[in-house]
Short mmCIF file of C-alpha atoms in Angstrom, two decimals:
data_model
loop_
_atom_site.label_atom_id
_atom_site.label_comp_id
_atom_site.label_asym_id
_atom_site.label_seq_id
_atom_site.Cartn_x
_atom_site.Cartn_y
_atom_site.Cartn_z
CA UNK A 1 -14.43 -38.56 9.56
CA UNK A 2 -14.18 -42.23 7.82
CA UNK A 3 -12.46 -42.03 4.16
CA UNK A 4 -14.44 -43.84 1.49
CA UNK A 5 -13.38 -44.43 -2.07
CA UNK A 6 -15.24 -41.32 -2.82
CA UNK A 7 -12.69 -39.49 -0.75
CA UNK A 8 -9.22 -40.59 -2.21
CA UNK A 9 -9.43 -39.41 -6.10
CA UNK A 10 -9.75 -35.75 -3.88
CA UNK A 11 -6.94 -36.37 -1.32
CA UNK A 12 -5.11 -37.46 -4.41
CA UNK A 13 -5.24 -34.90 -6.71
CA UNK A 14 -4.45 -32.36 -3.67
CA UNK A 15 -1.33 -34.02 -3.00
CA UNK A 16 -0.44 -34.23 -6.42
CA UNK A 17 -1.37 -30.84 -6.75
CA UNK A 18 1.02 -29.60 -3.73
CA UNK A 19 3.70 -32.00 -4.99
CA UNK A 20 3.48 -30.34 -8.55
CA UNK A 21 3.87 -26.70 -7.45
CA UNK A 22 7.29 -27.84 -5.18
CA UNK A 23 8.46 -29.40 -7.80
CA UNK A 24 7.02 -29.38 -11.83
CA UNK A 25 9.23 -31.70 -13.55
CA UNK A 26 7.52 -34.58 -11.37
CA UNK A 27 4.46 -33.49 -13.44
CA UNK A 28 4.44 -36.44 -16.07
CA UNK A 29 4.70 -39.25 -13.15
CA UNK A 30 2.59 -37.27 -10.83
CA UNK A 31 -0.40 -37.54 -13.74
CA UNK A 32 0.51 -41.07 -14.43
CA UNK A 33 0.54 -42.58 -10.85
CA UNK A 34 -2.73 -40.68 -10.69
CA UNK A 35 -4.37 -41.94 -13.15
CA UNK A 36 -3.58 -45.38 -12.63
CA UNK A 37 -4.63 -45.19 -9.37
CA UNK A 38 -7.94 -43.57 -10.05
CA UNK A 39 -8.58 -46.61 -12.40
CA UNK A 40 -7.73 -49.18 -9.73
CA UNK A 41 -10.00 -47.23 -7.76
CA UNK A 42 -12.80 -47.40 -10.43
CA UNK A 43 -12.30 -50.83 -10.99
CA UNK A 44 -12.42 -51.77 -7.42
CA UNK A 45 -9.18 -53.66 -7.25
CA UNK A 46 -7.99 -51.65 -4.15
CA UNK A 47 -11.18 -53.49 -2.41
CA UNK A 48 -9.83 -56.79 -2.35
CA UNK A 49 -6.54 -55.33 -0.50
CA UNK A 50 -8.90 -53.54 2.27
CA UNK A 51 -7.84 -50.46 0.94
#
């Protein structure tokens, strides 16, 4: 199975989900780092890295 960009807002949000029910209080960086990675995605700046 190959991993597109279509792929890693899901993988995200499930290890963000796991990482939230060890441990809550990461909740507010958790949703940040999230979203600003989502938005790189969206943007397409993680394509000029290879990502």
């Amino acid at each position: 199975m190959t991993i597109t960009a279509a792929h890693v807002p899901a993988i995200v949000a499930l290890v963000a989900g796991i990482f939230i029910l060890i441990m809550p209080r990461l909740l507010n960086y958790i949703v940040a780092i999230y979203l600003i990675f989502v938005g790189l995605v969206g943007l397409g700046v993680l394509k000029m890295f290879r990502f």
